[in-house]
PDB file of C-alpha atoms in Angstrom:
ATOM      1  CA  MET A   1     -55.812 -44.893  15.119  1.00 38.00           C
ATOM      2  CA  VAL A   2     -52.857 -44.158  17.392  1.00 39.00           C
ATOM      3  CA  MET A   3     -50.910 -40.913  17.716  1.00 38.00           C
ATOM      4  CA  THR A   4     -47.723 -41.498  19.667  1.00 41.00           C
ATOM      5  CA  SER A   5     -44.759 -39.720  21.115  1.00 41.00           C
ATOM      6  CA  ASP A   6     -41.379 -41.479  21.301  1.00 42.00           C
ATOM      7  CA  ASN A   7     -42.107 -43.185  24.622  1.00 38.00           C
ATOM      8  CA  HIS A   8     -41.986 -46.840  23.591  1.00 38.00           C
ATOM      9  CA  PRO A   9     -40.491 -49.553  25.819  1.00 38.00           C
ATOM     10  CA  GLY A  10     -40.039 -51.776  22.756  1.00 36.00           C
ATOM     11  CA  LEU A  11     -37.806 -49.274  21.004  1.00 36.00           C
ATOM     12  CA  ASP A  12     -35.419 -51.024  18.666  1.00 35.00           C
ATOM     13  CA  VAL A  13     -33.030 -48.581  17.033  1.00 36.00           C
ATOM     14  CA  MET A  14     -31.162 -49.766  13.976  1.00 35.00           C
ATOM     15  CA  GLU A  15     -27.871 -48.460  12.629  1.00 37.00           C
ATOM     16  CA  ALA A  16     -28.045 -45.448  10.347  1.00 39.00           C
ATOM     17  CA  GLU A  17     -25.685 -44.131   7.716  1.00 38.00           C
ATOM     18  CA  PRO A  18     -24.346 -40.624   8.351  1.00 39.00           C
ATOM     19  CA  ALA A  19     -26.558 -37.930   6.895  1.00 39.00           C
ATOM     20  CA  PRO A  20     -25.326 -36.424   3.597  1.00 40.00           C
ATOM     21  CA  SER A  21     -24.362 -33.227   5.388  1.00 40.00           C
ATOM     22  CA  ALA A  22     -22.172 -35.044   7.925  1.00 40.00           C
ATOM     23  CA  GLN A  23     -18.474 -34.261   7.922  1.00 43.00           C
ATOM     24  CA  ARG A  24     -16.421 -37.436   7.451  1.00 39.00           C
ATOM     25  CA  ASP A  25     -12.959 -37.863   8.894  1.00 43.00           C
ATOM     26  CA  PRO A  26     -10.641 -40.073   6.767  1.00 39.00           C
ATOM     27  CA  GLU A  27      -8.576 -40.880   9.846  1.00 41.00           C
ATOM     28  CA  TRP A  28     -11.722 -42.215  11.505  1.00 43.00           C
ATOM     29  CA  SER A  29     -12.071 -44.958   8.885  1.00 45.00           C
ATOM     30  CA  ALA A  30      -8.333 -45.621   8.855  1.00 41.00           C
ATOM     31  CA  SER A  31      -8.404 -46.208  12.604  1.00 44.00           C
ATOM     32  CA  GLY A  32     -10.456 -49.351  12.117  1.00 44.00           C
ATOM     33  CA  PHE A  33     -13.839 -48.006  13.176  1.00 50.00           C
ATOM     34  CA  ALA A  34     -15.230 -48.572   9.700  1.00 50.00           C
ATOM     35  CA  ASP A  35     -14.603 -52.308   9.854  1.00 53.00           C
ATOM     36  CA  ARG A  36     -16.720 -54.816  11.752  1.00 65.00           C
ATOM     37  CA  ARG A  37     -14.353 -55.501  14.641  1.00 87.00           C
ATOM     38  CA  ARG A  38     -15.721 -55.745  18.157  1.00 93.00           C
ATOM     39  CA  LEU A  39     -15.446 -52.452  20.025  1.00 97.00           C
ATOM     40  CA  SER A  40     -15.226 -51.714  23.719  1.00 97.00           C
ATOM     41  CA  ILE A  41     -17.777 -48.983  24.466  1.00 98.00           C
ATOM     42  CA  LEU A  42     -18.354 -47.020  27.663  1.00 98.00           C
ATOM     43  CA  SER A  43     -21.891 -45.633  27.836  1.00 98.00           C
ATOM     44  CA  VAL A  44     -22.377 -42.692  30.202  1.00 98.00           C
ATOM     45  CA  SER A  45     -25.607 -40.979  31.170  1.00 98.00           C
ATOM     46  CA  HIS A  46     -27.244 -38.911  33.904  1.00 97.00           C
ATOM     47  CA  MET A  47     -30.047 -41.517  33.987  1.00 96.00           C
ATOM     48  CA  PRO A  48     -30.160 -45.322  33.688  1.00 97.00           C
ATOM     49  CA  ALA A  49     -31.076 -46.804  30.306  1.00 97.00           C
ATOM     50  CA  SER A  50     -33.170 -49.727  31.519  1.00 96.00           C
ATOM     51  CA  PRO A  51     -35.833 -50.776  32.161  1.00 95.00           C
ATOM     52  CA  PRO A  52     -37.250 -48.250  29.660  1.00 92.00           C
ATOM     53  CA  ARG A  53     -40.202 -46.326  31.062  1.00 87.00           C
ATOM     54  CA  PHE A  54     -40.172 -43.158  28.931  1.00 85.00           C
ATOM     55  CA  GLY A  55     -38.826 -41.803  25.661  1.00 85.00           C
ATOM     56  CA  ALA A  56     -35.224 -40.964  26.572  1.00 91.00           C
ATOM     57  CA  GLN A  57     -34.739 -44.335  28.249  1.00 93.00           C
ATOM     58  CA  ALA A  58     -36.378 -46.089  25.316  1.00 91.00           C
ATOM     59  CA  ARG A  59     -33.890 -44.559  22.872  1.00 94.00           C
ATOM     60  CA  MET A  60     -30.933 -45.441  25.093  1.00 96.00           C
ATOM     61  CA  HIS A  61     -32.186 -48.959  25.787  1.00 95.00           C
ATOM     62  CA  GLY A  62     -32.842 -49.624  22.115  1.00 92.00           C
ATOM     63  CA  LEU A  63     -29.437 -48.384  20.957  1.00 94.00           C
ATOM     64  CA  MET A  64     -27.519 -50.172  23.700  1.00 96.00           C
ATOM     65  CA  THR A  65     -29.222 -53.543  23.292  1.00 94.00           C
ATOM     66  CA  GLN A  66     -28.543 -53.394  19.554  1.00 92.00           C
ATOM     67  CA  LEU A  67     -24.884 -52.396  20.057  1.00 95.00           C
ATOM     68  CA  ALA A  68     -24.452 -55.206  22.595  1.00 96.00           C
ATOM     69  CA  ARG A  69     -25.108 -57.753  19.853  1.00 95.00           C
ATOM     70  CA  ARG A  70     -21.696 -57.008  18.295  1.00 95.00           C
ATOM     71  CA  HIS A  71     -19.752 -54.966  20.850  1.00 97.00           C
ATOM     72  CA  ASP A  72     -18.767 -54.987  24.536  1.00 97.00           C
ATOM     73  CA  LEU A  73     -20.634 -52.422  26.632  1.00 98.00           C
ATOM     74  CA  THR A  74     -19.826 -50.974  30.023  1.00 98.00           C
ATOM     75  CA  ALA A  75     -22.270 -48.522  31.615  1.00 98.00           C
ATOM     76  CA  VAL A  76     -21.564 -45.746  34.105  1.00 98.00           C
ATOM     77  CA  MET A  77     -24.813 -43.959  34.847  1.00 98.00           C
ATOM     78  CA  MET A  78     -26.348 -41.753  37.511  1.00 97.00           C
ATOM     79  CA  VAL A  79     -29.502 -42.764  39.352  1.00 96.00           C
ATOM     80  CA  ASP A  80     -31.796 -40.377  41.180  1.00 92.00           C
ATOM     81  CA  ASP A  81     -34.762 -40.963  43.465  1.00 88.00           C
ATOM     82  CA  ALA A  82     -37.150 -41.646  40.588  1.00 87.00           C
ATOM     83  CA  PHE A  83     -35.503 -45.017  39.863  1.00 93.00           C
ATOM     84  CA  ASP A  84     -35.079 -48.319  41.672  1.00 95.00           C
ATOM     85  CA  ILE A  85     -31.298 -48.734  41.515  1.00 96.00           C
ATOM     86  CA  GLU A  86     -31.305 -52.517  41.851  1.00 97.00           C
ATOM     87  CA  GLU A  87     -34.033 -52.943  39.236  1.00 97.00           C
ATOM     88  CA  CYS A  88     -31.985 -50.798  36.856  1.00 97.00           C
ATOM     89  CA  ARG A  89     -28.815 -52.741  37.588  1.00 97.00           C
ATOM     90  CA  ARG A  90     -30.458 -56.095  36.891  1.00 97.00           C
ATOM     91  CA  ALA A  91     -32.025 -54.863  33.650  1.00 97.00           C
ATOM     92  CA  MET A  92     -28.764 -53.445  32.306  1.00 98.00           C
ATOM     93  CA  GLN A  93     -26.651 -56.426  33.338  1.00 98.00           C
ATOM     94  CA  ALA A  94     -28.605 -58.419  30.763  1.00 97.00           C
ATOM     95  CA  TYR A  95     -26.630 -56.744  27.961  1.00 97.00           C
ATOM     96  CA  CYS A  96     -23.695 -54.889  29.588  1.00 98.00           C
ATOM     97  CA  ARG A  97     -20.344 -56.366  30.528  1.00 97.00           C
ATOM     98  CA  ASP A  98     -20.245 -54.162  33.624  1.00 97.00           C
ATOM     99  CA  VAL A  99     -22.737 -51.745  35.182  1.00 98.00           C
ATOM    100  CA  VAL A 100     -21.777 -48.983  37.623  1.00 98.00           C
ATOM    101  CA  LEU A 101     -24.668 -46.896  38.961  1.00 98.00           C
ATOM    102  CA  VAL A 102     -23.923 -43.732  40.928  1.00 97.00           C
ATOM    103  CA  PRO A 103     -26.673 -42.329  43.203  1.00 96.00           C
ATOM    104  CA  ASN A 104     -27.333 -38.644  42.518  1.00 93.00           C
ATOM    105  CA  PRO A 105     -28.329 -36.692  45.642  1.00 90.00           C
ATOM    106  CA  TYR A 106     -29.164 -33.654  43.484  1.00 86.00           C
ATOM    107  CA  GLY A 107     -31.694 -35.558  41.402  1.00 78.00           C
ATOM    108  CA  ARG A 108     -34.686 -34.939  43.630  1.00 75.00           C
ATOM    109  CA  ASP A 109     -37.953 -33.229  42.833  1.00 74.00           C
ATOM    110  CA  GLY A 110     -40.021 -31.045  45.137  1.00 73.00           C
ATOM    111  CA  LEU A 111     -38.364 -28.545  47.456  1.00 73.00           C
ATOM    112  CA  ALA A 112     -34.823 -29.781  46.700  1.00 74.00           C
ATOM    113  CA  LYS A 113     -35.342 -29.100  42.991  1.00 76.00           C
ATOM    114  CA  ARG A 114     -36.781 -25.647  43.628  1.00 78.00           C
ATOM    115  CA  LEU A 115     -33.824 -24.704  45.844  1.00 82.00           C
ATOM    116  CA  LEU A 116     -31.386 -25.876  43.158  1.00 80.00           C
ATOM    117  CA  GLN A 117     -33.254 -23.811  40.581  1.00 78.00           C
ATOM    118  CA  LEU A 118     -32.948 -20.738  42.817  1.00 81.00           C
ATOM    119  CA  ARG A 119     -29.246 -21.425  43.229  1.00 80.00           C
ATOM    120  CA  SER A 120     -28.844 -21.625  39.453  1.00 80.00           C
ATOM    121  CA  LEU A 121     -30.233 -18.099  39.095  1.00 80.00           C
ATOM    122  CA  VAL A 122     -27.137 -16.674  40.806  1.00 79.00           C
ATOM    123  CA  SER A 123     -24.717 -19.178  39.256  1.00 85.00           C
ATOM    124  CA  VAL A 124     -22.838 -19.054  35.952  1.00 87.00           C
ATOM    125  CA  ARG A 125     -23.924 -22.679  35.483  1.00 88.00           C
ATOM    126  CA  SER A 126     -27.298 -23.802  34.213  1.00 89.00           C
ATOM    127  CA  PHE A 127     -29.718 -25.714  36.409  1.00 86.00           C
ATOM    128  CA  ASP A 128     -29.209 -28.703  34.124  1.00 88.00           C
ATOM    129  CA  ARG A 129     -25.462 -28.667  34.849  1.00 90.00           C
ATOM    130  CA  LEU A 130     -25.833 -28.129  38.592  1.00 88.00           C
ATOM    131  CA  ARG A 131     -28.189 -31.090  38.843  1.00 90.00           C
ATOM    132  CA  VAL A 132     -25.524 -33.486  37.514  1.00 92.00           C
ATOM    133  CA  ALA A 133     -22.315 -31.848  38.807  1.00 92.00           C
ATOM    134  CA  LEU A 134     -21.423 -34.752  41.097  1.00 93.00           C
ATOM    135  CA  PRO A 135     -17.735 -35.198  42.070  1.00 94.00           C
ATOM    136  CA  GLU A 136     -18.340 -38.877  42.842  1.00 96.00           C
ATOM    137  CA  LEU A 137     -19.259 -39.507  39.209  1.00 97.00           C
ATOM    138  CA  GLN A 138     -15.899 -38.168  38.022  1.00 97.00           C
ATOM    139  CA  ARG A 139     -14.089 -40.349  40.560  1.00 97.00           C
ATOM    140  CA  VAL A 140     -15.908 -43.411  39.199  1.00 98.00           C
ATOM    141  CA  LEU A 141     -15.104 -42.406  35.608  1.00 98.00           C
ATOM    142  CA  ASP A 142     -11.433 -41.920  36.510  1.00 98.00           C
ATOM    143  CA  ARG A 143     -11.250 -45.423  37.950  1.00 98.00           C
ATOM    144  CA  VAL A 144     -13.081 -47.106  35.085  1.00 98.00           C
ATOM    145  CA  LEU A 145     -11.281 -45.282  32.270  1.00 98.00           C
ATOM    146  CA  ARG A 146      -7.821 -45.749  33.802  1.00 98.00           C
ATOM    147  CA  THR A 147      -8.230 -49.481  34.346  1.00 97.00           C
ATOM    148  CA  THR A 148     -10.060 -50.512  31.145  1.00 97.00           C
ATOM    149  CA  ARG A 149      -9.248 -49.542  27.563  1.00 97.00           C
ATOM    150  CA  PHE A 150     -12.250 -48.248  25.615  1.00 98.00           C
ATOM    151  CA  ASP A 151     -12.523 -47.463  21.923  1.00 97.00           C
ATOM    152  CA  VAL A 152     -15.504 -45.149  22.372  1.00 98.00           C
ATOM    153  CA  VAL A 153     -17.217 -43.207  25.128  1.00 98.00           C
ATOM    154  CA  ASN A 154     -20.877 -42.785  24.202  1.00 98.00           C
ATOM    155  CA  LEU A 155     -22.346 -39.886  26.182  1.00 98.00           C
ATOM    156  CA  GLU A 156     -26.121 -39.612  26.359  1.00 97.00           C
ATOM    157  CA  PHE A 157     -27.176 -35.947  26.325  1.00 96.00           C
ATOM    158  CA  PRO A 158     -24.581 -33.142  26.621  1.00 96.00           C
ATOM    159  CA  TYR A 159     -25.239 -32.344  30.295  1.00 95.00           C
ATOM    160  CA  LEU A 160     -22.200 -34.322  31.494  1.00 96.00           C
ATOM    161  CA  GLY A 161     -19.949 -32.724  28.904  1.00 95.00           C
ATOM    162  CA  HIS A 162     -17.837 -31.182  31.669  1.00 95.00           C
ATOM    163  CA  CYS A 163     -16.551 -34.608  32.741  1.00 97.00           C
ATOM    164  CA  LEU A 164     -13.084 -35.856  31.752  1.00 97.00           C
ATOM    165  CA  PHE A 165     -13.538 -38.774  29.348  1.00 98.00           C
ATOM    166  CA  ARG A 166     -10.274 -38.840  27.387  1.00 97.00           C
ATOM    167  CA  GLN A 167      -8.457 -41.110  29.801  1.00 97.00           C
ATOM    168  CA  ALA A 168      -6.958 -44.558  29.311  1.00 97.00           C
ATOM    169  CA  PRO A 169      -4.670 -47.082  31.010  1.00 97.00           C
ATOM    170  CA  ALA A 170      -0.946 -46.330  30.740  1.00 96.00           C
ATOM    171  CA  GLY A 171       0.255 -46.647  27.153  1.00 95.00           C
ATOM    172  CA  ALA A 172      -3.252 -46.960  25.659  1.00 96.00           C
ATOM    173  CA  THR A 173      -4.924 -44.531  23.278  1.00 96.00           C
ATOM    174  CA  PRO A 174      -7.720 -42.454  24.860  1.00 97.00           C
ATOM    175  CA  PRO A 175     -11.210 -43.255  23.586  1.00 98.00           C
ATOM    176  CA  ARG A 176     -13.205 -41.294  21.040  1.00 98.00           C
ATOM    177  CA  LEU A 177     -16.067 -39.245  22.500  1.00 98.00           C
ATOM    178  CA  ILE A 178     -19.484 -39.475  20.833  1.00 98.00           C
ATOM    179  CA  ILE A 179     -22.627 -37.674  22.061  1.00 98.00           C
ATOM    180  CA  ASP A 180     -26.184 -38.842  21.534  1.00 97.00           C
ATOM    181  CA  SER A 181     -28.144 -35.595  21.308  1.00 96.00           C
ATOM    182  CA  HIS A 182     -31.729 -36.477  22.174  1.00 94.00           C
ATOM    183  CA  GLU A 183     -32.672 -32.836  21.567  1.00 92.00           C
ATOM    184  CA  ILE A 184     -31.114 -29.421  21.221  1.00 92.00           C
ATOM    185  CA  ALA A 185     -31.925 -28.626  24.840  1.00 90.00           C
ATOM    186  CA  TYR A 186     -31.053 -24.932  24.835  1.00 90.00           C
ATOM    187  CA  ASP A 187     -33.323 -24.349  21.844  1.00 90.00           C
ATOM    188  CA  LEU A 188     -36.231 -25.917  23.715  1.00 86.00           C
ATOM    189  CA  ALA A 189     -35.427 -23.760  26.749  1.00 84.00           C
ATOM    190  CA  ARG A 190     -35.312 -20.697  24.498  1.00 88.00           C
ATOM    191  CA  GLN A 191     -38.788 -21.542  23.219  1.00 85.00           C
ATOM    192  CA  PHE A 192     -40.058 -21.970  26.795  1.00 79.00           C
ATOM    193  CA  ALA A 193     -38.740 -18.479  27.571  1.00 81.00           C
ATOM    194  CA  ALA A 194     -41.053 -17.103  24.881  1.00 80.00           C
ATOM    195  CA  THR A 195     -44.095 -19.341  25.266  1.00 75.00           C
ATOM    196  CA  GLY A 196     -44.042 -20.702  28.836  1.00 67.00           C
ATOM    197  CA  ALA A 197     -47.372 -21.280  30.570  1.00 66.00           C
ATOM    198  CA  SER A 198     -46.649 -18.701  33.288  1.00 72.00           C
ATOM    199  CA  LEU A 199     -44.611 -15.541  33.688  1.00 75.00           C
ATOM    200  CA  GLY A 200     -42.423 -17.226  36.306  1.00 71.00           C
ATOM    201  CA  ARG A 201     -41.574 -20.105  33.962  1.00 74.00           C
ATOM    202  CA  ARG A 202     -40.801 -17.711  31.112  1.00 80.00           C
ATOM    203  CA  LEU A 203     -38.508 -15.574  33.267  1.00 80.00           C
ATOM    204  CA  TYR A 204     -36.697 -18.619  34.624  1.00 76.00           C
ATOM    205  CA  ALA A 205     -36.213 -20.142  31.165  1.00 79.00           C
ATOM    206  CA  GLY A 206     -34.994 -16.765  29.921  1.00 82.00           C
ATOM    207  CA  ALA A 207     -32.288 -16.729  32.591  1.00 83.00           C
ATOM    208  CA  ASN A 208     -31.307 -20.375  32.085  1.00 86.00           C
ATOM    209  CA  TRP A 209     -31.237 -21.052  28.343  1.00 90.00           C
ATOM    210  CA  ARG A 210     -28.179 -18.945  27.500  1.00 91.00           C
ATOM    211  CA  LYS A 211     -26.130 -20.734  30.172  1.00 92.00           C
ATOM    212  CA  LEU A 212     -27.389 -24.035  28.823  1.00 92.00           C
ATOM    213  CA  ARG A 213     -26.467 -23.016  25.278  1.00 93.00           C
ATOM    214  CA  ARG A 214     -22.902 -22.211  26.273  1.00 94.00           C
ATOM    215  CA  GLU A 215     -22.473 -25.543  28.054  1.00 95.00           C
ATOM    216  CA  GLU A 216     -24.187 -27.585  25.361  1.00 96.00           C
ATOM    217  CA  ILE A 217     -22.189 -26.132  22.464  1.00 96.00           C
ATOM    218  CA  ALA A 218     -18.954 -26.600  24.417  1.00 96.00           C
ATOM    219  CA  ALA A 219     -19.808 -30.290  24.866  1.00 97.00           C
ATOM    220  CA  TYR A 220     -20.539 -30.747  21.153  1.00 97.00           C
ATOM    221  CA  ARG A 221     -17.306 -28.997  20.180  1.00 97.00           C
ATOM    222  CA  GLU A 222     -15.321 -31.313  22.443  1.00 96.00           C
ATOM    223  CA  ALA A 223     -16.867 -34.444  20.916  1.00 97.00           C
ATOM    224  CA  ASP A 224     -15.464 -36.381  17.952  1.00 97.00           C
ATOM    225  CA  GLY A 225     -19.005 -36.881  16.667  1.00 97.00           C
ATOM    226  CA  VAL A 226     -22.645 -36.216  17.490  1.00 98.00           C
ATOM    227  CA  TYR A 227     -25.689 -38.206  16.464  1.00 97.00           C
ATOM    228  CA  LEU A 228     -29.150 -36.687  16.566  1.00 97.00           C
ATOM    229  CA  CYS A 229     -32.793 -37.734  16.402  1.00 95.00           C
ATOM    230  CA  SER A 230     -33.772 -35.668  13.366  1.00 95.00           C
ATOM    231  CA  ALA A 231     -32.466 -33.734  10.379  1.00 96.00           C
ATOM    232  CA  ASP A 232     -33.970 -30.580  11.907  1.00 95.00           C
ATOM    233  CA  ASP A 233     -31.853 -30.974  15.041  1.00 96.00           C
ATOM    234  CA  GLU A 234     -28.811 -31.714  12.883  1.00 97.00           C
ATOM    235  CA  LYS A 235     -29.361 -28.431  11.057  1.00 96.00           C
ATOM    236  CA  ARG A 236     -29.714 -26.553  14.349  1.00 94.00           C
ATOM    237  CA  LEU A 237     -26.395 -28.001  15.488  1.00 96.00           C
ATOM    238  CA  HIS A 238     -24.649 -27.127  12.216  1.00 96.00           C
ATOM    239  CA  ASP A 239     -25.942 -23.560  12.484  1.00 95.00           C
ATOM    240  CA  ASP A 240     -23.816 -23.230  15.624  1.00 94.00           C
ATOM    241  CA  ILE A 241     -20.982 -25.632  14.722  1.00 96.00           C
ATOM    242  CA  PRO A 242     -20.741 -25.872  10.911  1.00 96.00           C
ATOM    243  CA  ASN A 243     -17.896 -28.406  10.906  1.00 95.00           C
ATOM    244  CA  ALA A 244     -19.450 -30.781  13.469  1.00 96.00           C
ATOM    245  CA  ARG A 245     -19.277 -34.456  12.458  1.00 97.00           C
ATOM    246  CA  THR A 246     -22.846 -35.671  12.706  1.00 97.00           C
ATOM    247  CA  ALA A 247     -25.233 -38.469  11.831  1.00 97.00           C
ATOM    248  CA  VAL A 248     -28.996 -38.781  12.177  1.00 97.00           C
ATOM    249  CA  ILE A 249     -30.274 -41.870  13.998  1.00 95.00           C
ATOM    250  CA  PRO A 250     -34.026 -41.356  14.416  1.00 92.00           C
ATOM    251  CA  ASN A 251     -36.101 -42.887  17.150  1.00 88.00           C
ATOM    252  CA  ALA A 252     -37.640 -46.143  16.043  1.00 79.00           C
ATOM    253  CA  ALA A 253     -40.032 -48.764  17.363  1.00 76.00           C
ATOM    254  CA  ASP A 254     -39.842 -52.537  17.181  1.00 77.00           C
ATOM    255  CA  VAL A 255     -42.889 -53.068  14.965  1.00 82.00           C
ATOM    256  CA  GLU A 256     -42.918 -56.812  15.618  1.00 85.00           C
ATOM    257  CA  PHE A 257     -43.263 -56.149  19.352  1.00 81.00           C
ATOM    258  CA  TYR A 258     -46.344 -53.994  18.713  1.00 80.00           C
ATOM    259  CA  GLN A 259     -48.195 -56.341  16.373  1.00 88.00           C
ATOM    260  CA  PRO A 260     -51.821 -56.917  17.514  1.00 88.00           C
ATOM    261  CA  ARG A 261     -52.409 -60.226  19.241  1.00 90.00           C
ATOM    262  CA  SER A 262     -55.190 -62.584  18.248  1.00 90.00           C
ATOM    263  CA  THR A 263     -56.749 -62.059  21.692  1.00 94.00           C
ATOM    264  CA  ASP A 264     -56.870 -58.248  21.387  1.00 91.00           C
ATOM    265  CA  PRO A 265     -60.282 -56.650  20.848  1.00 89.00           C
ATOM    266  CA  ALA A 266     -60.931 -55.462  17.314  1.00 89.00           C
ATOM    267  CA  PRO A 267     -60.498 -51.705  16.647  1.00 89.00           C
ATOM    268  CA  ASP A 268     -63.762 -49.809  16.922  1.00 91.00           C
ATOM    269  CA  GLY A 269     -62.801 -47.265  14.245  1.00 91.00           C
ATOM    270  CA  ARG A 270     -63.646 -44.276  16.448  1.00 93.00           C
ATOM    271  CA  THR A 271     -61.024 -44.132  19.230  1.00 94.00           C
ATOM    272  CA  LEU A 272     -57.827 -42.104  19.067  1.00 93.00           C
ATOM    273  CA  VAL A 273     -55.064 -42.577  21.639  1.00 91.00           C
ATOM    274  CA  TYR A 274     -52.307 -40.182  22.653  1.00 88.00           C
ATOM    275  CA  PHE A 275     -49.567 -42.080  24.491  1.00 85.00           C
ATOM    276  CA  GLY A 276     -46.624 -40.318  26.126  1.00 82.00           C
ATOM    277  CA  LEU A 277     -45.060 -39.234  29.395  1.00 81.00           C
ATOM    278  CA  LEU A 278     -47.158 -36.303  30.628  1.00 84.00           C
ATOM    279  CA  SER A 279     -44.630 -34.720  32.982  1.00 78.00           C
ATOM    280  CA  THR A 280     -42.426 -33.330  30.194  1.00 79.00           C
ATOM    281  CA  VAL A 281     -43.105 -29.872  28.764  1.00 77.00           C
ATOM    282  CA  PRO A 282     -42.982 -30.842  25.048  1.00 81.00           C
ATOM    283  CA  ASN A 283     -45.516 -33.636  25.579  1.00 85.00           C
ATOM    284  CA  ILE A 284     -47.768 -31.396  27.678  1.00 84.00           C
ATOM    285  CA  ASP A 285     -47.593 -28.765  24.940  1.00 83.00           C
ATOM    286  CA  ALA A 286     -48.393 -31.370  22.273  1.00 87.00           C
ATOM    287  CA  VAL A 287     -51.425 -32.832  24.011  1.00 88.00           C
ATOM    288  CA  THR A 288     -52.732 -29.366  24.972  1.00 87.00           C
ATOM    289  CA  HIS A 289     -52.465 -28.199  21.366  1.00 90.00           C
ATOM    290  CA  PHE A 290     -54.201 -31.347  20.142  1.00 92.00           C
ATOM    291  CA  VAL A 291     -57.080 -31.150  22.616  1.00 90.00           C
ATOM    292  CA  HIS A 292     -57.670 -27.409  22.162  1.00 91.00           C
ATOM    293  CA  ASP A 293     -57.049 -26.925  18.454  1.00 95.00           C
ATOM    294  CA  ILE A 294     -57.453 -30.247  16.646  1.00 95.00           C
ATOM    295  CA  TRP A 295     -59.804 -32.490  18.580  1.00 95.00           C
ATOM    296  CA  PRO A 296     -62.826 -30.118  18.330  1.00 95.00           C
ATOM    297  CA  ARG A 297     -62.647 -30.384  14.530  1.00 96.00           C
ATOM    298  CA  ILE A 298     -62.611 -34.168  14.675  1.00 95.00           C
ATOM    299  CA  ALA A 299     -65.441 -34.288  17.223  1.00 94.00           C
ATOM    300  CA  ALA A 300     -67.556 -31.923  15.107  1.00 95.00           C
ATOM    301  CA  ARG A 301     -67.321 -34.196  12.074  1.00 95.00           C
ATOM    302  CA  HIS A 302     -67.462 -37.464  14.014  1.00 95.00           C
ATOM    303  CA  PRO A 303     -69.671 -37.015  17.112  1.00 94.00           C
ATOM    304  CA  ASP A 304     -69.105 -40.630  18.198  1.00 95.00           C
ATOM    305  CA  ALA A 305     -65.303 -40.248  18.229  1.00 95.00           C
ATOM    306  CA  ARG A 306     -63.418 -40.752  21.480  1.00 95.00           C
ATOM    307  CA  CYS A 307     -59.994 -39.561  22.600  1.00 93.00           C
ATOM    308  CA  LYS A 308     -57.913 -41.277  25.285  1.00 92.00           C
ATOM    309  CA  ILE A 309     -54.843 -39.580  26.765  1.00 90.00           C
ATOM    310  CA  ILE A 310     -52.538 -42.126  28.389  1.00 89.00           C
ATOM    311  CA  GLY A 311     -49.349 -41.192  30.208  1.00 84.00           C
ATOM    312  CA  GLY A 312     -47.608 -41.005  33.549  1.00 79.00           C
ATOM    313  CA  ARG A 313     -47.363 -38.095  35.998  1.00 75.00           C
ATOM    314  CA  PRO A 314     -49.758 -35.601  34.344  1.00 78.00           C
ATOM    315  CA  PRO A 315     -50.004 -32.145  35.941  1.00 74.00           C
ATOM    316  CA  ALA A 316     -53.229 -31.167  37.667  1.00 75.00           C
ATOM    317  CA  SER A 317     -54.140 -28.808  34.825  1.00 72.00           C
ATOM    318  CA  ARG A 318     -54.124 -31.685  32.349  1.00 70.00           C
ATOM    319  CA  ARG A 319     -56.176 -33.897  34.649  1.00 74.00           C
ATOM    320  CA  ARG A 320     -58.839 -31.190  34.736  1.00 74.00           C
TER     321      ARG A 320
END
């Protein structure tokens, strides 16, 4: 028995039809997007898509490798200290026409992160915006967009929504802007403000989430379309922007990749595995809830049951 989060390196995301509630634009179909012609797509993110090591990367990697089968992809992505820039470049060159990776000096953990968080408390911008507000990224985008014609800019997450994407070579039509919303980030931050593990975290989230909401909604309003992981997130978005053009493309896993091998040991029928990155608050909350509230019931009925928690970068409290 396996209970998983969305952190799967073998993620293979298929195309999805727009959800019934999505607003359709007749001009969109008339422009040729509804046919099967090959598109030129610029994918932009505050983190590299490959190699996939956690959930957000897995979604990006899966979508991009599938799109690359029928379309031409260029990637402009930021890279912070957590990634090996050359490893990321090699992995993405396998399916992208061009890869431009921009080092992010603000993307550091430890003291640098804490100082940026303190700065955000006296800023009108959220911490999430300050961490990616890099002038060099806009200079790279200016160069790429003004020298190559793109049909679509696919923006991962809304955090870079302040960047100027509607640019094109002289005489060309600017690209459409689409956002992949991995989550409604301000809603998560709002929940942290009410249920955070410590008073300091709750106070910080309380000061940050409203700034994040303003920035996030502005990014969605600017976009020609938004695709989301779930119908619940789609509803949250429509509550704020009723006329948003949306589609639901859920996270998915390549089931062929995860088929048991003949050399694998047989299941013992008594081991449950939680697999997910353990440095993210939602995953920490999930595994804490499971261990405290659900596992005791299982263990009481099945004394020989075992639970394994597998994931990178767990906090000390979870190790204990």
